[in-house]
mmCIF file of C-alpha atoms in Angstrom:
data_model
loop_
_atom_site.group_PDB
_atom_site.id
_atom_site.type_symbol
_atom_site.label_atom_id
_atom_site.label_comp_id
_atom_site.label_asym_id
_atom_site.label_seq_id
_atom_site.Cartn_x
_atom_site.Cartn_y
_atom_site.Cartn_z
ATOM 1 C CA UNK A 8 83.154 -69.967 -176.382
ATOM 2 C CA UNK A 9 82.194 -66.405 -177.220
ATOM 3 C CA UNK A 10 78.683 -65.644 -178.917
ATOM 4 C CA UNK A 11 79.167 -63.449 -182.243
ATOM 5 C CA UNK A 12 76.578 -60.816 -181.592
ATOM 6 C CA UNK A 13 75.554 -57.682 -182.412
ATOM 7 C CA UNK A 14 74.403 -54.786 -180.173
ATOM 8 C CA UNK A 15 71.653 -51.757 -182.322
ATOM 9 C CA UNK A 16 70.322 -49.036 -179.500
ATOM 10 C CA UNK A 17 69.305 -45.550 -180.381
ATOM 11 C CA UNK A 18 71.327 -44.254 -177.073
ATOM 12 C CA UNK A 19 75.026 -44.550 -178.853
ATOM 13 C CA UNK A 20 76.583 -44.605 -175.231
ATOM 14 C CA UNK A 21 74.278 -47.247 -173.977
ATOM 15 C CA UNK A 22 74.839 -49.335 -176.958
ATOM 16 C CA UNK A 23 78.601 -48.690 -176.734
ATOM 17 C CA UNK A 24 79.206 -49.667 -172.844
ATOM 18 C CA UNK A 25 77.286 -52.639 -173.310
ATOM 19 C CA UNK A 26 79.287 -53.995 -176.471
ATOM 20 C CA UNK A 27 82.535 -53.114 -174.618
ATOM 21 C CA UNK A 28 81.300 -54.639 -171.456
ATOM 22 C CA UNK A 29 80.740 -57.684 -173.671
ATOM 23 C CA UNK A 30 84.043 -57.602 -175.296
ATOM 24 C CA UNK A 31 85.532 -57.969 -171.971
ATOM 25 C CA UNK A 32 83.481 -60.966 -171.005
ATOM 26 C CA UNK A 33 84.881 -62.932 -174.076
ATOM 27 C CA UNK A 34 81.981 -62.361 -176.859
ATOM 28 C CA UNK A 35 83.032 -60.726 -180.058
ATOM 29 C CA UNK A 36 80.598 -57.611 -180.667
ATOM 30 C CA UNK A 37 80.172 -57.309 -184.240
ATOM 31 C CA UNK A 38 79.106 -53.950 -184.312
ATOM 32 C CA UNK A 39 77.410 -51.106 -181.845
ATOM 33 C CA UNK A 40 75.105 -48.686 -183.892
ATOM 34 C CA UNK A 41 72.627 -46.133 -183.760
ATOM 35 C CA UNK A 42 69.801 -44.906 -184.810
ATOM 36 C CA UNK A 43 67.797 -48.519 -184.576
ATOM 37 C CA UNK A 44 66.057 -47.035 -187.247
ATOM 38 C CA UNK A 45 68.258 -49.309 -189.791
ATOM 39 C CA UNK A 46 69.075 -51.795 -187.399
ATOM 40 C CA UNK A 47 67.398 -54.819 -189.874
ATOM 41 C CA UNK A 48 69.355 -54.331 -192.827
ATOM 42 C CA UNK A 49 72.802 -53.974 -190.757
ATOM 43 C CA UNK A 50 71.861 -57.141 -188.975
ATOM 44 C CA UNK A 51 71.082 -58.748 -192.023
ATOM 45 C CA UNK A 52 74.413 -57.739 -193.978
ATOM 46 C CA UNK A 53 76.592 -58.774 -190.688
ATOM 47 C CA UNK A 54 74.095 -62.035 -189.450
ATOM 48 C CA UNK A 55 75.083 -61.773 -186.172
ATOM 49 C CA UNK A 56 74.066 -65.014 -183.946
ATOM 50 C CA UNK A 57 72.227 -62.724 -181.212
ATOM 51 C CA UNK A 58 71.430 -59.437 -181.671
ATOM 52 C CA UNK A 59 70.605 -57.086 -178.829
ATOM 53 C CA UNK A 60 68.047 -54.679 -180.086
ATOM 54 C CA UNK A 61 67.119 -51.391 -178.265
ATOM 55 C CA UNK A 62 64.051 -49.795 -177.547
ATOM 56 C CA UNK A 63 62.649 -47.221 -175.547
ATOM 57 C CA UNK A 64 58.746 -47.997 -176.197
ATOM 58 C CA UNK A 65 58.302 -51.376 -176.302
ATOM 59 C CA UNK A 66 54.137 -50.824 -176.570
ATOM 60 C CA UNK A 67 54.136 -49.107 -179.442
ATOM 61 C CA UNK A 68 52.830 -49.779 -182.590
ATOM 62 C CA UNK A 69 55.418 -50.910 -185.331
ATOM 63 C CA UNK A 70 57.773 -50.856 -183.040
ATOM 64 C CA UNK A 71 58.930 -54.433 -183.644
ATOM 65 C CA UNK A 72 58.675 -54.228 -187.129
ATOM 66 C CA UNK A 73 62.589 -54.576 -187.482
ATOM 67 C CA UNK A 74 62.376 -57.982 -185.822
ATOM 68 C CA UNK A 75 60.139 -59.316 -187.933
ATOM 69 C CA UNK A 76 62.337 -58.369 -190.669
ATOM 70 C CA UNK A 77 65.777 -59.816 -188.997
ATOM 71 C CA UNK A 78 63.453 -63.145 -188.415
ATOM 72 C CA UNK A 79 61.826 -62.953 -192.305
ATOM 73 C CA UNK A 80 65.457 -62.471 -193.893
ATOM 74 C CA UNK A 81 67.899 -64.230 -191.039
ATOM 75 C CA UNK A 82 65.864 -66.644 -189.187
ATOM 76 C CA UNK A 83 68.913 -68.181 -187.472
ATOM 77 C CA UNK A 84 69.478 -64.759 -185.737
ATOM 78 C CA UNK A 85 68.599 -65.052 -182.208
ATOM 79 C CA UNK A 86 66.691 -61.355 -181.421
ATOM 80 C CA UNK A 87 66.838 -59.894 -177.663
ATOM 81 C CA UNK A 88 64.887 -56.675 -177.056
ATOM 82 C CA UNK A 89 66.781 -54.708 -174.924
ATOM 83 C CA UNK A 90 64.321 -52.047 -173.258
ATOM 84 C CA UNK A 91 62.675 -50.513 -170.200
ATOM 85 C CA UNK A 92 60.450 -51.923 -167.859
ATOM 86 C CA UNK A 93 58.049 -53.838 -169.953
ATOM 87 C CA UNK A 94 54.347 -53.966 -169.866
ATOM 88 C CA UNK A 95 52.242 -57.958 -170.997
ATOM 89 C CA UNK A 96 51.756 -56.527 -174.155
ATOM 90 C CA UNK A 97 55.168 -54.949 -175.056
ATOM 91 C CA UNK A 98 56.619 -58.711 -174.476
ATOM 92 C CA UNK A 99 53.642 -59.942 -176.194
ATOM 93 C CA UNK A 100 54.423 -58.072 -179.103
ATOM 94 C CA UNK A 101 57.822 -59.083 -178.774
ATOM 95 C CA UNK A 102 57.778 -62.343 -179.292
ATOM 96 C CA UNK A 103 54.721 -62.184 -181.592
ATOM 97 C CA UNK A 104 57.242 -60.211 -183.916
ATOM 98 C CA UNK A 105 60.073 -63.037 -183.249
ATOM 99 C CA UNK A 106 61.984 -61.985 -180.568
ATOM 100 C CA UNK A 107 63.987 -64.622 -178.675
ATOM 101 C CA UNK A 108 63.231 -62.470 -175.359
ATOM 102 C CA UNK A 109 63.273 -59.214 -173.614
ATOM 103 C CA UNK A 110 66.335 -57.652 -171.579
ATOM 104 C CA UNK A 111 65.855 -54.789 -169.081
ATOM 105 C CA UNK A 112 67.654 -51.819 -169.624
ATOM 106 C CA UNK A 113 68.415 -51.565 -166.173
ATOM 107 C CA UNK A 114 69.650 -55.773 -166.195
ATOM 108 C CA UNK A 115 73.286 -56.188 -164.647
ATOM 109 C CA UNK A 116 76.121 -57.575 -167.085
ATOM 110 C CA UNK A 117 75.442 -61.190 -166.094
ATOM 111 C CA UNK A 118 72.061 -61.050 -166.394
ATOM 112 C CA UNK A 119 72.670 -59.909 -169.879
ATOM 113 C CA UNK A 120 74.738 -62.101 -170.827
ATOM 114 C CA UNK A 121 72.975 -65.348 -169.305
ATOM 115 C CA UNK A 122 69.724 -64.391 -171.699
ATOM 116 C CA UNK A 123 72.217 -63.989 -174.625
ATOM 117 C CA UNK A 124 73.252 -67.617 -174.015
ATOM 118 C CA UNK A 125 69.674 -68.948 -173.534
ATOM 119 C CA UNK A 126 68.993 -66.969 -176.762
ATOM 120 C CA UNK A 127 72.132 -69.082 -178.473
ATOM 121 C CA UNK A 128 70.589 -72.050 -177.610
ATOM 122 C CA UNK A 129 66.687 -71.642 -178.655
ATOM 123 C CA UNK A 130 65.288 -70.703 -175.554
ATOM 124 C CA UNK A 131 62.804 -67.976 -173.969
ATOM 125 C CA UNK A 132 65.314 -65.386 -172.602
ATOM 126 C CA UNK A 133 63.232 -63.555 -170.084
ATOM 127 C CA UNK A 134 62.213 -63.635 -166.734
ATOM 128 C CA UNK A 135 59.230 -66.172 -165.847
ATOM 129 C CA UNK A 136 56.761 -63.663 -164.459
ATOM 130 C CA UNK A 137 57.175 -61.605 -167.648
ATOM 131 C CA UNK A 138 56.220 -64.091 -169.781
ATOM 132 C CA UNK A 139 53.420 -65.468 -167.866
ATOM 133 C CA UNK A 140 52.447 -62.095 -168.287
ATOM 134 C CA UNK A 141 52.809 -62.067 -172.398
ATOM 135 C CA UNK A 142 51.344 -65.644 -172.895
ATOM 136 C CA UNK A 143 48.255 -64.289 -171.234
ATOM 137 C CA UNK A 144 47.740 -61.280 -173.409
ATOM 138 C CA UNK A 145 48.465 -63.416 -176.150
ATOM 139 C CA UNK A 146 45.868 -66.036 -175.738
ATOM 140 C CA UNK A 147 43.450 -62.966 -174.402
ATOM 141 C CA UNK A 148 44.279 -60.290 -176.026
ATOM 142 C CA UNK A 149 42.675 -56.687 -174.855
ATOM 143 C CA UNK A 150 40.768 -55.039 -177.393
ATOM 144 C CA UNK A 151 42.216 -52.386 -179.090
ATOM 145 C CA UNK A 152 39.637 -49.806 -180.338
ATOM 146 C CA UNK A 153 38.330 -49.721 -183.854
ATOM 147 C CA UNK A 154 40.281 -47.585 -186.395
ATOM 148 C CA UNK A 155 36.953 -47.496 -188.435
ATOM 149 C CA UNK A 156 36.091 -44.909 -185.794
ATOM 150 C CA UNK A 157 38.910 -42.733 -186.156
ATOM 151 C CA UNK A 158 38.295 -42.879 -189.846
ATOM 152 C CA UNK A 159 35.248 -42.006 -189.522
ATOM 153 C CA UNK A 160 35.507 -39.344 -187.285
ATOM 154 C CA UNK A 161 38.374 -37.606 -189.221
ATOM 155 C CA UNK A 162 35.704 -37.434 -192.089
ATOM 156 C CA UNK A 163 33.072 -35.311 -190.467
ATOM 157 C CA UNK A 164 33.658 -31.338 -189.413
ATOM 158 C CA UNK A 165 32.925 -30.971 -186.013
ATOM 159 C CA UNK A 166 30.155 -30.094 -186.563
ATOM 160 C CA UNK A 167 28.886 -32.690 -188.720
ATOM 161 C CA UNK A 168 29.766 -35.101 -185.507
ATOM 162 C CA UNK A 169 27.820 -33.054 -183.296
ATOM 163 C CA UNK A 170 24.834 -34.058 -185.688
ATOM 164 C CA UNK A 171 26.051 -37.419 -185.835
ATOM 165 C CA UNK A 172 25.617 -37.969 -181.651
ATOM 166 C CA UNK A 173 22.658 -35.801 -181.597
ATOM 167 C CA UNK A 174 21.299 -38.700 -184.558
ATOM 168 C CA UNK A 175 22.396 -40.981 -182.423
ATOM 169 C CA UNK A 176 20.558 -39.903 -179.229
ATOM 170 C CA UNK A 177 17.656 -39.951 -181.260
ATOM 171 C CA UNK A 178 16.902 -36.162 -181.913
ATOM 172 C CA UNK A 179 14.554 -35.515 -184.659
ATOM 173 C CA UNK A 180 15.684 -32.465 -187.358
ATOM 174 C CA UNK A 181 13.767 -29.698 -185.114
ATOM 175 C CA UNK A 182 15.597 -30.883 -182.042
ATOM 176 C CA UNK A 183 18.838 -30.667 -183.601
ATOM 177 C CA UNK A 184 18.185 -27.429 -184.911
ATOM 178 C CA UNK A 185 17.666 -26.223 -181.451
ATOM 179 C CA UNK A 186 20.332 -27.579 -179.751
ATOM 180 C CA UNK A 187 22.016 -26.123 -182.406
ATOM 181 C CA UNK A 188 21.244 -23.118 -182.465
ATOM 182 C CA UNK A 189 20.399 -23.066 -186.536
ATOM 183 C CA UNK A 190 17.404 -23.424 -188.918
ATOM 184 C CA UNK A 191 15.900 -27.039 -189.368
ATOM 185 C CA UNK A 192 16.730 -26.599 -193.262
ATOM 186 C CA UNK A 193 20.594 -26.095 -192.129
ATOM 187 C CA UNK A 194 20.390 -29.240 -189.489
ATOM 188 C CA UNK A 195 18.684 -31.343 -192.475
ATOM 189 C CA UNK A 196 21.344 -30.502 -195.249
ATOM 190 C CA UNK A 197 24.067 -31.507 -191.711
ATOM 191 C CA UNK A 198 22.442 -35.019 -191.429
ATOM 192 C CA UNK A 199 22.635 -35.722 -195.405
ATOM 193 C CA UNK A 200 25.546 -34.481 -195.653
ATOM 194 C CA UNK A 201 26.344 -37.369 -192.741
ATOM 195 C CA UNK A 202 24.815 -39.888 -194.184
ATOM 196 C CA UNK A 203 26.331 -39.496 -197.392
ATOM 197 C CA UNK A 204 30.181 -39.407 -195.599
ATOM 198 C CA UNK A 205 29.644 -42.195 -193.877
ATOM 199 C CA UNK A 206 27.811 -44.499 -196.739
ATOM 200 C CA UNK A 207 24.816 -45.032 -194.852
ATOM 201 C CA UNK A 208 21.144 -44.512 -196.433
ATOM 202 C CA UNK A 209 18.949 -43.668 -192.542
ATOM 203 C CA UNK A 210 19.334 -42.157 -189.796
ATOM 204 C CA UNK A 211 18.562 -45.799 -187.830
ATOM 205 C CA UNK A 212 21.542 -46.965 -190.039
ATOM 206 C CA UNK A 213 24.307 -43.851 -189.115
ATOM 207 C CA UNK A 214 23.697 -44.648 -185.424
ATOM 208 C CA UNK A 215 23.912 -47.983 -185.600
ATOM 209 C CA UNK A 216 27.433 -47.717 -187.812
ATOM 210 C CA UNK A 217 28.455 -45.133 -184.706
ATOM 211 C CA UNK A 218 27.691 -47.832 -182.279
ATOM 212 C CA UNK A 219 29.812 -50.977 -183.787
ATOM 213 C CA UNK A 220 32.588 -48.747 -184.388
ATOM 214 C CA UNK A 221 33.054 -47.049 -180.941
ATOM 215 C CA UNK A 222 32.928 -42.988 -183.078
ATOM 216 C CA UNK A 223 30.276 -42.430 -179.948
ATOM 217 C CA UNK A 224 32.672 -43.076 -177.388
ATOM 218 C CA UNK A 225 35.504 -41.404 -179.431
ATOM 219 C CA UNK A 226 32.916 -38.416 -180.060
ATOM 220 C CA UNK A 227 32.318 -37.995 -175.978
ATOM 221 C CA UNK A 228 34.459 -35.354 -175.199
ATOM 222 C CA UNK A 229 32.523 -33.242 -178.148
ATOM 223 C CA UNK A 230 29.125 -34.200 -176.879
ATOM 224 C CA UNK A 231 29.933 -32.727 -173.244
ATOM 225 C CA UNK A 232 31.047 -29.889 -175.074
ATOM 226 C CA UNK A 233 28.125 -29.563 -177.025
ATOM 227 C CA UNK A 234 25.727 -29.908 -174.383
ATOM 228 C CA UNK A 235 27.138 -27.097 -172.326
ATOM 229 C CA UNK A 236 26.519 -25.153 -175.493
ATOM 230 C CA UNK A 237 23.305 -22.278 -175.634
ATOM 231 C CA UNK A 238 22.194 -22.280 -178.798
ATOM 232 C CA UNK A 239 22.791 -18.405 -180.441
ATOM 233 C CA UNK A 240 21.781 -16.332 -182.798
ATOM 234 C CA UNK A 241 23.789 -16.907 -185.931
ATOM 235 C CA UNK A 242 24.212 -14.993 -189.326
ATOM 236 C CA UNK A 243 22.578 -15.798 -191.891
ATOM 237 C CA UNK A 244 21.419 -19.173 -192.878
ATOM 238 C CA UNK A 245 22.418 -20.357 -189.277
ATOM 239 C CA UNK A 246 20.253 -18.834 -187.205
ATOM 240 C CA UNK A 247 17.168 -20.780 -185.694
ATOM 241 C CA UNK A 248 13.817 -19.023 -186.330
ATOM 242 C CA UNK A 249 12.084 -17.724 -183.721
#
């Protein structure tokens, strides 16, 4: 008996072949659209029993957020991600999101349509080595870096984070004026200026908040660049006594 299902790919003529391909294997395709951008309310409205949903970045961030959806509004729908050659933790965010299991792009017709039926039936619908893979990222997941950081960092001027490493490293206000290249009055109005952004009330306390949040490692790229700096002569207010 034929499975009612839906197919929802961005690529029109991918999603299109593959529903017709599936018509002529004895499934009725409900419907074949595109963008996947609306994909959860049209298999919500239709409540397909499998849906085959496209993707071309299955690591991404949100990317499975119309799954969740489907699952949140149609739990009976059976989801299959239908994408490229999947990393752990694109399956592991898969099926963290709901998903039934994970399709290849590149998957012949049978192969389709045999994780279509394990779908149907409440099963895992992808290969064992994949999900061997996305159990173990699940249970030990990598760590992802701290958006604090990038929060932080998108706070501070440039060069308000130079101050913030040269804190860090432990230069007093005359050292930072150096390696600066401005007056010690300038580099101490810098660090309060820091210390206020960030919420802190001591130096100790801004390099310590840099640490836990990983801004230093973020930050690296601007400390090379800093370093490779000679401090100059500036205008006005900037410029480092001599």
């Amino acid at each position: 008996m034929g499975v009612r299902l839906m197919v929802v790919d961005d690529h029109r003529l991918l999603a299109e072949a593959l529903a017709s391909a599936l018509k002529l294997r004895g499934h009725r395709v409900l419907a074949a659209a595109a963008p996947a951008a609306g994909a959860a309310d049209l298999v919500i409205a239709r409540a397909p029993e499998v849906c085959l949903l496209g993707t071309a970045a299955p690591a991404e961030p949100g990317i499975f957020d119309p799954v969740v959806k489907i699952k949140r509004e149609r739990p009976q729908v059976a989801v299959l991600v239908l994408g490229p050659v999947p990393s752990p933790r694109g399956i592991a965010a898969a099926f963290a999101a709901g998903a039934s299991g994970y399709v290849r792009h590149d998957e012949r017709i049978e192969g389709v349509e045999r994780a279509i039926m394990k779908a149907r039936a409440g099963e895992a619908a992808v290969a064992p080595q994949l999900l061997q893979g996305a159990f173990g990222e699940l249970l030990n997941p990598a760590a992802q870096p701290d958006d604090e950081a990038q929060r932080l960092l998108e706070m501070l001027t440039p060069r308000e984070v130079e101050v913030l490493v040269r804190v860090a490293d432990g230069e007093d206000t005359r050292r930072i004026a150096a390696g600066m290249g401005i007056a010690p009055s300038t580099a101490r109005t810098h660090v309060q200026r820091v210390l206020m952004k960030l919420g802190v009330g001591s130096r100790l306390e801004a390099a310590a908040l840099a640490a836990r949040t990983g801004l230093l490692d973020r930050a690296g790229p601007l400390r090379g660049a800093s370093a490779g700096q000679a401090p100059s002569a500036g205008a006005g207010g900037d410029a480092c006594p001599r």
